[in-house]
Amino acid sequence: MSETLLSSRNLAFELYEVLDAEALTQRERFADHNRETFDAALGTARSIAEKFFAPHNRKGDEEEPEYVDGAATLIPEVKPAVDAFLEAGFLNATRSFEQGGMQLPTLLSQACFAHFQSANVGSSAYPFLTMGAANLIESFGSEEQKQRFLQPMIDGRFFGTMALTEPHAGSSLSDIRTRAEPAADGTYRIKGNKIFISGGDHPLSENIVHMVLAKLPDAPPGVKGISLFIVPKFLVNDDGSLGKRNDVILAGLFHKMGYRGTTSTALNFGDNGDCVGYLVGKPHAGLSYMFQMMNEARIGVGMGAVMLGYAGYLYSLEYARERPQGRLPDGKDPTAPQVSIIQHADVRRMLLTQKAYVEGAFDLGLYSARLFDDTQTLATEEQRQQAHELLDLLTPIVKSWPSEFCLKANELAIQILGGHGYTREYPVEQYYRDNRLNPIHEGTHGIQSLDLLGRKLTQNKGAGLKQLTRLINECCERAAAYESLNALRQPLEHLAARLSSVTLALLGDLMQGKVNEALANSALYLKVFGHTVIGWRWLEQAIRAEQGLARGNSADADFYRGKLQAARYFLTWEVPGCHHELALLEARDDTCLAMQDNWF
């Protein structure tokens, strides 16, 4: 049976040959685990994803949520799927045994969740958002808030959302207008409007806990005046039972081109003057708290983009193997049997491009999950801080690079299917539509590029960048031991060196106050930085593939050769092309910056 969610062999390669998941079991928190328990969790995830999530992926797209009598309705298949997810324990995969969790490494939790994202990205969003909201309350909420809201979320009774965006402000959070007025009982009365709130209403849980950004009456201007509030759909009594409906109104649903299974809502808070909210942490510190959930969501969006690209790649690969059409260019006999289209060089090019994009991004997503484990469980505070600095630097790449290039993989999957590709009888057009939202979800490419070049590179005196540079150099040094990898290593070394030079020059411009000029082409910088990171991850995979071939297991030889060919493609076809963008950055090209409104 062909695999439709992701390659189990590639997953094992990543976990046990590239990222050394078994080494995590030497750490105290994961000491009760081993490869057998890891594989059992992965097998359960695959089974539930195939049985409960994948079958209604198309139906959830065709019969999108509806606004009926002030509430959002979903197709009936969503709840049994989500309930199966909850019952299997995946909502709390990383939580401790004492909390009722599996106490799995984040690396394994991410690998498990990848199956659900590939099977049905729309339905998987509901538990995903809940996990992020629960983690936020656990990190910054009071003990009373944890008891009242967190525990029911851990139990799967309450779900969660993040409510940031407002109609007039979009991504400019400093301009939000939602207000929070103190009440005599220590709570707050929230008033405002939020839009594009994923999972903002649904019938999947007893309650929905909204994590809402708002401003207090005495708030300073800008992002330093934002506070964070818990705003439940239903109030919760002291004994844990549900109280009256809070003054949170579903104003309507947005109708999206993709990701249709996830409700996208417009919510009105306080239309009747009685929307109760609970302040999380300190006043005016809400955005710094919310960044935890936002960064989790950014990594999750990146992985969702990977898995949509992966699903399209696997489908088009199977199609190309089975679809007979035409003959090879040197075939002159019109009566000869047609060949499967995978025999055509241009189809192989498109498949190889997809493989390079999705398996490179998949590696980066899992690498970032392992980094998160390092931030929590490495032996010393210094080591944990170093892991945090590197993860923080890579987060814009984990979010944006797959959102752009795994979307391109979906485009190529459509192309391989030809006329069938853009019909709704085949799934690849839905994968494309679903994935097209991800370059916008949780901060556009432009926002991520400004964050990377304008902030992340210089944090803690460039500690994350120094680590990344060292890791790339060390990888290249190890690759130099393999003569076969010289042609792959050298383009990465050249790109990394030139990128370093351009980075120093752009940071110099920023220090001199040339902010608009330095950041004008930040999107180009993000692309080159991302290609450098993915190139590094592909070289790492290539080293592991060479080691695998050296072990002489003939059953895996084709797998390893495929890895080497994909690495060769990315490092010799894709990486050298980045020098064009670097030339534009070096020249401080102002074509876009200098364009005037009235010239359009």
mmCIF file with all atom_site columns, C-alpha atoms in Angstrom, residues 328-489:
data_model
loop_
_atom_site.group_PDB
_atom_site.id
_atom_site.type_symbol
_atom_site.label_atom_id
_atom_site.label_alt_id
_atom_site.label_comp_id
_atom_site.label_asym_id
_atom_site.label_entity_id
_atom_site.label_seq_id
_atom_site.pdbx_PDB_ins_code
_atom_site.Cartn_x
_atom_site.Cartn_y
_atom_site.Cartn_z
_atom_site.occupancy
_atom_site.B_iso_or_equiv
_atom_site.pdbx_formal_charge
_atom_site.auth_seq_id
_atom_site.auth_comp_id
_atom_site.auth_asym_id
_atom_site.auth_atom_id
_atom_site.pdbx_PDB_model_num
ATOM 1   C CA . LEU A 1 328 ? 10.785  8.956  -24.643 1.00 0.00 ? 328 LEU A CA 1
ATOM 2   C CA . PRO A 1 329 ? 12.275  11.491 -27.091 1.00 0.00 ? 329 PRO A CA 1
ATOM 3   C CA . ASP A 1 330 ? 14.396  8.825  -28.770 1.00 0.00 ? 330 ASP A CA 1
ATOM 4   C CA . GLY A 1 331 ? 11.415  6.496  -29.205 1.00 0.00 ? 331 GLY A CA 1
ATOM 5   C CA . LYS A 1 332 ? 10.497  6.666  -32.898 1.00 0.00 ? 332 LYS A CA 1
ATOM 6   C CA . ASP A 1 333 ? 8.041   3.790  -33.013 1.00 0.00 ? 333 ASP A CA 1
ATOM 7   C CA . PRO A 1 334 ? 4.478   5.131  -32.545 1.00 0.00 ? 334 PRO A CA 1
ATOM 8   C CA . THR A 1 335 ? 3.203   1.602  -31.950 1.00 0.00 ? 335 THR A CA 1
ATOM 9   C CA . ALA A 1 336 ? 5.506   1.042  -28.969 1.00 0.00 ? 336 ALA A CA 1
ATOM 10  C CA . PRO A 1 337 ? 3.819   1.007  -25.555 1.00 0.00 ? 337 PRO A CA 1
ATOM 11  C CA . GLN A 1 338 ? 3.520   4.320  -23.773 1.00 0.00 ? 338 GLN A CA 1
ATOM 12  C CA . VAL A 1 339 ? 5.814   4.872  -20.813 1.00 0.00 ? 339 VAL A CA 1
ATOM 13  C CA . SER A 1 340 ? 4.766   6.014  -17.372 1.00 0.00 ? 340 SER A CA 1
ATOM 14  C CA . ILE A 1 341 ? 5.276   9.749  -17.094 1.00 0.00 ? 341 ILE A CA 1
ATOM 15  C CA . ILE A 1 342 ? 7.920   9.353  -14.396 1.00 0.00 ? 342 ILE A CA 1
ATOM 16  C CA . GLN A 1 343 ? 10.192  8.232  -17.241 1.00 0.00 ? 343 GLN A CA 1
ATOM 17  C CA . HIS A 1 344 ? 10.084  11.732 -18.740 1.00 0.00 ? 344 HIS A CA 1
ATOM 18  C CA . ALA A 1 345 ? 12.986  13.913 -17.611 1.00 0.00 ? 345 ALA A CA 1
ATOM 19  C CA . ASP A 1 346 ? 10.892  17.012 -16.969 1.00 0.00 ? 346 ASP A CA 1
ATOM 20  C CA . VAL A 1 347 ? 8.497   15.088 -14.724 1.00 0.00 ? 347 VAL A CA 1
ATOM 21  C CA . ARG A 1 348 ? 11.500  13.795 -12.780 1.00 0.00 ? 348 ARG A CA 1
ATOM 22  C CA . ARG A 1 349 ? 12.690  17.395 -12.486 1.00 0.00 ? 349 ARG A CA 1
ATOM 23  C CA . MET A 1 350 ? 9.374   18.428 -10.956 1.00 0.00 ? 350 MET A CA 1
ATOM 24  C CA . LEU A 1 351 ? 9.327   15.437 -8.597  1.00 0.00 ? 351 LEU A CA 1
ATOM 25  C CA . LEU A 1 352 ? 12.921  16.036 -7.550  1.00 0.00 ? 352 LEU A CA 1
ATOM 26  C CA . THR A 1 353 ? 12.181  19.704 -6.885  1.00 0.00 ? 353 THR A CA 1
ATOM 27  C CA . GLN A 1 354 ? 9.257   18.718 -4.681  1.00 0.00 ? 354 GLN A CA 1
ATOM 28  C CA . LYS A 1 355 ? 11.366  16.165 -2.824  1.00 0.00 ? 355 LYS A CA 1
ATOM 29  C CA . ALA A 1 356 ? 14.112  18.723 -2.228  1.00 0.00 ? 356 ALA A CA 1
ATOM 30  C CA . TYR A 1 357 ? 11.653  21.301 -0.926  1.00 0.00 ? 357 TYR A CA 1
ATOM 31  C CA . VAL A 1 358 ? 9.449   19.131 1.276   1.00 0.00 ? 358 VAL A CA 1
ATOM 32  C CA . GLU A 1 359 ? 12.106  16.825 2.737   1.00 0.00 ? 359 GLU A CA 1
ATOM 33  C CA . GLY A 1 360 ? 14.451  19.744 3.349   1.00 0.00 ? 360 GLY A CA 1
ATOM 34  C CA . ALA A 1 361 ? 11.713  21.694 5.122   1.00 0.00 ? 361 ALA A CA 1
ATOM 35  C CA . PHE A 1 362 ? 10.560  18.583 7.009   1.00 0.00 ? 362 PHE A CA 1
ATOM 36  C CA . ASP A 1 363 ? 14.075  18.163 8.368   1.00 0.00 ? 363 ASP A CA 1
ATOM 37  C CA . LEU A 1 364 ? 14.190  21.807 9.477   1.00 0.00 ? 364 LEU A CA 1
ATOM 38  C CA . GLY A 1 365 ? 10.807  21.564 11.209  1.00 0.00 ? 365 GLY A CA 1
ATOM 39  C CA . LEU A 1 366 ? 11.861  18.502 13.177  1.00 0.00 ? 366 LEU A CA 1
ATOM 40  C CA . TYR A 1 367 ? 15.258  20.051 13.914  1.00 0.00 ? 367 TYR A CA 1
ATOM 41  C CA . SER A 1 368 ? 13.495  23.046 15.442  1.00 0.00 ? 368 SER A CA 1
ATOM 42  C CA . ALA A 1 369 ? 11.383  20.697 17.586  1.00 0.00 ? 369 ALA A CA 1
ATOM 43  C CA . ARG A 1 370 ? 14.541  19.038 18.876  1.00 0.00 ? 370 ARG A CA 1
ATOM 44  C CA . LEU A 1 371 ? 15.976  22.466 19.607  1.00 0.00 ? 371 LEU A CA 1
ATOM 45  C CA . PHE A 1 372 ? 12.923  23.178 21.746  1.00 0.00 ? 372 PHE A CA 1
ATOM 46  C CA . ASP A 1 373 ? 13.633  19.980 23.695  1.00 0.00 ? 373 ASP A CA 1
ATOM 47  C CA . ASP A 1 374 ? 17.147  21.302 24.201  1.00 0.00 ? 374 ASP A CA 1
ATOM 48  C CA . THR A 1 375 ? 15.802  24.581 25.596  1.00 0.00 ? 375 THR A CA 1
ATOM 49  C CA . GLN A 1 376 ? 13.957  22.565 28.259  1.00 0.00 ? 376 GLN A CA 1
ATOM 50  C CA . THR A 1 377 ? 16.169  19.596 29.076  1.00 0.00 ? 377 THR A CA 1
ATOM 51  C CA . LEU A 1 378 ? 19.845  20.304 28.386  1.00 0.00 ? 378 LEU A CA 1
ATOM 52  C CA . ALA A 1 379 ? 22.046  20.024 31.456  1.00 0.00 ? 379 ALA A CA 1
ATOM 53  C CA . THR A 1 380 ? 23.003  23.645 32.075  1.00 0.00 ? 380 THR A CA 1
ATOM 54  C CA . GLU A 1 381 ? 21.243  26.979 31.869  1.00 0.00 ? 381 GLU A CA 1
ATOM 55  C CA . GLU A 1 382 ? 23.915  28.205 29.439  1.00 0.00 ? 382 GLU A CA 1
ATOM 56  C CA . GLN A 1 383 ? 23.245  25.288 27.072  1.00 0.00 ? 383 GLN A CA 1
ATOM 57  C CA . ARG A 1 384 ? 19.505  25.801 27.298  1.00 0.00 ? 384 ARG A CA 1
ATOM 58  C CA . GLN A 1 385 ? 19.925  29.504 26.554  1.00 0.00 ? 385 GLN A CA 1
ATOM 59  C CA . GLN A 1 386 ? 22.071  28.757 23.511  1.00 0.00 ? 386 GLN A CA 1
ATOM 60  C CA . ALA A 1 387 ? 19.403  26.429 22.155  1.00 0.00 ? 387 ALA A CA 1
ATOM 61  C CA . HIS A 1 388 ? 16.780  29.117 22.742  1.00 0.00 ? 388 HIS A CA 1
ATOM 62  C CA . GLU A 1 389 ? 18.844  31.715 20.865  1.00 0.00 ? 389 GLU A CA 1
ATOM 63  C CA . LEU A 1 390 ? 19.271  29.450 17.850  1.00 0.00 ? 390 LEU A CA 1
ATOM 64  C CA . LEU A 1 391 ? 15.591  28.451 17.816  1.00 0.00 ? 391 LEU A CA 1
ATOM 65  C CA . ASP A 1 392 ? 14.553  32.097 18.062  1.00 0.00 ? 392 ASP A CA 1
ATOM 66  C CA . LEU A 1 393 ? 16.742  32.961 15.064  1.00 0.00 ? 393 LEU A CA 1
ATOM 67  C CA . LEU A 1 394 ? 15.416  30.073 12.984  1.00 0.00 ? 394 LEU A CA 1
ATOM 68  C CA . THR A 1 395 ? 11.716  30.610 13.763  1.00 0.00 ? 395 THR A CA 1
ATOM 69  C CA . PRO A 1 396 ? 11.081  33.095 10.890  1.00 0.00 ? 396 PRO A CA 1
ATOM 70  C CA . ILE A 1 397 ? 12.684  30.574 8.518   1.00 0.00 ? 397 ILE A CA 1
ATOM 71  C CA . VAL A 1 398 ? 10.717  27.621 9.900   1.00 0.00 ? 398 VAL A CA 1
ATOM 72  C CA . LYS A 1 399 ? 7.529   29.596 9.337   1.00 0.00 ? 399 LYS A CA 1
ATOM 73  C CA . SER A 1 400 ? 8.183   31.318 6.028   1.00 0.00 ? 400 SER A CA 1
ATOM 74  C CA . TRP A 1 401 ? 10.454  29.099 3.934   1.00 0.00 ? 401 TRP A CA 1
ATOM 75  C CA . PRO A 1 402 ? 8.075   26.095 3.847   1.00 0.00 ? 402 PRO A CA 1
ATOM 76  C CA . SER A 1 403 ? 5.118   28.446 3.343   1.00 0.00 ? 403 SER A CA 1
ATOM 77  C CA . GLU A 1 404 ? 6.717   29.659 0.125   1.00 0.00 ? 404 GLU A CA 1
ATOM 78  C CA . PHE A 1 405 ? 8.554   26.652 -1.244  1.00 0.00 ? 405 PHE A CA 1
ATOM 79  C CA . CYS A 1 406 ? 6.271   23.814 -0.160  1.00 0.00 ? 406 CYS A CA 1
ATOM 80  C CA . LEU A 1 407 ? 3.525   25.835 -1.835  1.00 0.00 ? 407 LEU A CA 1
ATOM 81  C CA . LYS A 1 408 ? 5.678   25.726 -4.966  1.00 0.00 ? 408 LYS A CA 1
ATOM 82  C CA . ALA A 1 409 ? 5.842   21.966 -4.470  1.00 0.00 ? 409 ALA A CA 1
ATOM 83  C CA . ASN A 1 410 ? 2.023   21.866 -4.494  1.00 0.00 ? 410 ASN A CA 1
ATOM 84  C CA . GLU A 1 411 ? 2.060   23.858 -7.722  1.00 0.00 ? 411 GLU A CA 1
ATOM 85  C CA . LEU A 1 412 ? 4.388   21.288 -9.288  1.00 0.00 ? 412 LEU A CA 1
ATOM 86  C CA . ALA A 1 413 ? 2.160   18.439 -8.091  1.00 0.00 ? 413 ALA A CA 1
ATOM 87  C CA . ILE A 1 414 ? -0.728  20.030 -10.016 1.00 0.00 ? 414 ILE A CA 1
ATOM 88  C CA . GLN A 1 415 ? 1.508   20.354 -13.071 1.00 0.00 ? 415 GLN A CA 1
ATOM 89  C CA . ILE A 1 416 ? 2.454   16.676 -12.975 1.00 0.00 ? 416 ILE A CA 1
ATOM 90  C CA . LEU A 1 417 ? -1.200  15.647 -13.011 1.00 0.00 ? 417 LEU A CA 1
ATOM 91  C CA . GLY A 1 418 ? -1.784  17.897 -16.017 1.00 0.00 ? 418 GLY A CA 1
ATOM 92  C CA . GLY A 1 419 ? -5.451  18.555 -16.722 1.00 0.00 ? 419 GLY A CA 1
ATOM 93  C CA . HIS A 1 420 ? -6.452  16.349 -13.841 1.00 0.00 ? 420 HIS A CA 1
ATOM 94  C CA . GLY A 1 421 ? -4.362  18.455 -11.457 1.00 0.00 ? 421 GLY A CA 1
ATOM 95  C CA . TYR A 1 422 ? -6.614  21.459 -11.388 1.00 0.00 ? 422 TYR A CA 1
ATOM 96  C CA . THR A 1 423 ? -9.858  19.514 -11.143 1.00 0.00 ? 423 THR A CA 1
ATOM 97  C CA . ARG A 1 424 ? -11.540 18.917 -7.814  1.00 0.00 ? 424 ARG A CA 1
ATOM 98  C CA . GLU A 1 425 ? -11.719 15.200 -8.525  1.00 0.00 ? 425 GLU A CA 1
ATOM 99  C CA . TYR A 1 426 ? -8.069  14.993 -7.463  1.00 0.00 ? 426 TYR A CA 1
ATOM 100 C CA . PRO A 1 427 ? -6.678  16.218 -4.124  1.00 0.00 ? 427 PRO A CA 1
ATOM 101 C CA . VAL A 1 428 ? -3.672  18.236 -5.286  1.00 0.00 ? 428 VAL A CA 1
ATOM 102 C CA . GLU A 1 429 ? -5.687  21.362 -6.077  1.00 0.00 ? 429 GLU A CA 1
ATOM 103 C CA . GLN A 1 430 ? -7.041  21.379 -2.517  1.00 0.00 ? 430 GLN A CA 1
ATOM 104 C CA . TYR A 1 431 ? -3.544  20.957 -1.096  1.00 0.00 ? 431 TYR A CA 1
ATOM 105 C CA . TYR A 1 432 ? -2.515  24.028 -3.070  1.00 0.00 ? 432 TYR A CA 1
ATOM 106 C CA . ARG A 1 433 ? -5.498  26.088 -1.919  1.00 0.00 ? 433 ARG A CA 1
ATOM 107 C CA . ASP A 1 434 ? -4.983  25.008 1.689   1.00 0.00 ? 434 ASP A CA 1
ATOM 108 C CA . ASN A 1 435 ? -1.300  25.843 1.553   1.00 0.00 ? 435 ASN A CA 1
ATOM 109 C CA . ARG A 1 436 ? -1.803  29.235 -0.074  1.00 0.00 ? 436 ARG A CA 1
ATOM 110 C CA . LEU A 1 437 ? -3.010  30.574 3.271   1.00 0.00 ? 437 LEU A CA 1
ATOM 111 C CA . ASN A 1 438 ? 0.250   29.766 5.036   1.00 0.00 ? 438 ASN A CA 1
ATOM 112 C CA . PRO A 1 439 ? 2.361   32.584 3.534   1.00 0.00 ? 439 PRO A CA 1
ATOM 113 C CA . ILE A 1 440 ? -0.130  34.884 5.317   1.00 0.00 ? 440 ILE A CA 1
ATOM 114 C CA . HIS A 1 441 ? -0.935  32.894 8.481   1.00 0.00 ? 441 HIS A CA 1
ATOM 115 C CA . GLU A 1 442 ? 0.883   34.120 11.608  1.00 0.00 ? 442 GLU A CA 1
ATOM 116 C CA . GLY A 1 443 ? 2.790   36.916 9.913   1.00 0.00 ? 443 GLY A CA 1
ATOM 117 C CA . THR A 1 444 ? 3.483   37.374 6.215   1.00 0.00 ? 444 THR A CA 1
ATOM 118 C CA . HIS A 1 445 ? 6.849   36.842 4.547   1.00 0.00 ? 445 HIS A CA 1
ATOM 119 C CA . GLY A 1 446 ? 7.423   40.580 4.758   1.00 0.00 ? 446 GLY A CA 1
ATOM 120 C CA . ILE A 1 447 ? 6.803   40.635 8.499   1.00 0.00 ? 447 ILE A CA 1
ATOM 121 C CA . GLN A 1 448 ? 9.022   37.594 9.080   1.00 0.00 ? 448 GLN A CA 1
ATOM 122 C CA . SER A 1 449 ? 11.806  39.127 6.990   1.00 0.00 ? 449 SER A CA 1
ATOM 123 C CA . LEU A 1 450 ? 11.671  42.381 8.949   1.00 0.00 ? 450 LEU A CA 1
ATOM 124 C CA . ASP A 1 451 ? 11.781  40.361 12.166  1.00 0.00 ? 451 ASP A CA 1
ATOM 125 C CA . LEU A 1 452 ? 14.788  38.368 10.967  1.00 0.00 ? 452 LEU A CA 1
ATOM 126 C CA . LEU A 1 453 ? 16.900  41.196 9.573   1.00 0.00 ? 453 LEU A CA 1
ATOM 127 C CA . GLY A 1 454 ? 15.691  43.971 11.838  1.00 0.00 ? 454 GLY A CA 1
ATOM 128 C CA . ARG A 1 455 ? 15.669  42.120 15.165  1.00 0.00 ? 455 ARG A CA 1
ATOM 129 C CA . LYS A 1 456 ? 16.619  38.442 15.341  1.00 0.00 ? 456 LYS A CA 1
ATOM 130 C CA . LEU A 1 457 ? 20.119  38.708 13.886  1.00 0.00 ? 457 LEU A CA 1
ATOM 131 C CA . THR A 1 458 ? 21.335  41.144 16.512  1.00 0.00 ? 458 THR A CA 1
ATOM 132 C CA . GLN A 1 459 ? 19.647  39.674 19.593  1.00 0.00 ? 459 GLN A CA 1
ATOM 133 C CA . ASN A 1 460 ? 22.090  38.968 22.427  1.00 0.00 ? 460 ASN A CA 1
ATOM 134 C CA . LYS A 1 461 ? 24.920  40.403 20.357  1.00 0.00 ? 461 LYS A CA 1
ATOM 135 C CA . GLY A 1 462 ? 24.244  38.026 17.490  1.00 0.00 ? 462 GLY A CA 1
ATOM 136 C CA . ALA A 1 463 ? 24.541  34.883 19.613  1.00 0.00 ? 463 ALA A CA 1
ATOM 137 C CA . GLY A 1 464 ? 22.092  32.878 17.485  1.00 0.00 ? 464 GLY A CA 1
ATOM 138 C CA . LEU A 1 465 ? 23.763  33.903 14.224  1.00 0.00 ? 465 LEU A CA 1
ATOM 139 C CA . LYS A 1 466 ? 27.188  32.966 15.570  1.00 0.00 ? 466 LYS A CA 1
ATOM 140 C CA . GLN A 1 467 ? 25.869  29.529 16.510  1.00 0.00 ? 467 GLN A CA 1
ATOM 141 C CA . LEU A 1 468 ? 24.310  28.992 13.109  1.00 0.00 ? 468 LEU A CA 1
ATOM 142 C CA . THR A 1 469 ? 27.503  30.043 11.332  1.00 0.00 ? 469 THR A CA 1
ATOM 143 C CA . ARG A 1 470 ? 29.509  27.617 13.461  1.00 0.00 ? 470 ARG A CA 1
ATOM 144 C CA . LEU A 1 471 ? 27.100  24.749 12.795  1.00 0.00 ? 471 LEU A CA 1
ATOM 145 C CA . ILE A 1 472 ? 27.193  25.323 9.025   1.00 0.00 ? 472 ILE A CA 1
ATOM 146 C CA . ASN A 1 473 ? 30.994  25.470 9.059   1.00 0.00 ? 473 ASN A CA 1
ATOM 147 C CA . GLU A 1 474 ? 31.245  22.293 11.121  1.00 0.00 ? 474 GLU A CA 1
ATOM 148 C CA . CYS A 1 475 ? 28.856  20.509 8.756   1.00 0.00 ? 475 CYS A CA 1
ATOM 149 C CA . CYS A 1 476 ? 30.962  21.553 5.765   1.00 0.00 ? 476 CYS A CA 1
ATOM 150 C CA . GLU A 1 477 ? 34.109  20.317 7.510   1.00 0.00 ? 477 GLU A CA 1
ATOM 151 C CA . ARG A 1 478 ? 32.530  16.905 8.116   1.00 0.00 ? 478 ARG A CA 1
ATOM 152 C CA . ALA A 1 479 ? 31.302  16.780 4.528   1.00 0.00 ? 479 ALA A CA 1
ATOM 153 C CA . ALA A 1 480 ? 34.859  17.396 3.306   1.00 0.00 ? 480 ALA A CA 1
ATOM 154 C CA . ALA A 1 481 ? 35.704  13.849 4.429   1.00 0.00 ? 481 ALA A CA 1
ATOM 155 C CA . TYR A 1 482 ? 33.551  12.575 1.540   1.00 0.00 ? 482 TYR A CA 1
ATOM 156 C CA . GLU A 1 483 ? 34.969  13.283 -1.890  1.00 0.00 ? 483 GLU A CA 1
ATOM 157 C CA . SER A 1 484 ? 31.540  12.611 -3.367  1.00 0.00 ? 484 SER A CA 1
ATOM 158 C CA . LEU A 1 485 ? 30.118  15.576 -1.428  1.00 0.00 ? 485 LEU A CA 1
ATOM 159 C CA . ASN A 1 486 ? 32.613  18.192 -2.592  1.00 0.00 ? 486 ASN A CA 1
ATOM 160 C CA . ALA A 1 487 ? 30.317  19.392 -5.376  1.00 0.00 ? 487 ALA A CA 1
ATOM 161 C CA . LEU A 1 488 ? 27.524  19.764 -2.811  1.00 0.00 ? 488 LEU A CA 1
ATOM 162 C CA . ARG A 1 489 ? 29.588  21.339 -0.041  1.00 0.00 ? 489 ARG A CA 1
#
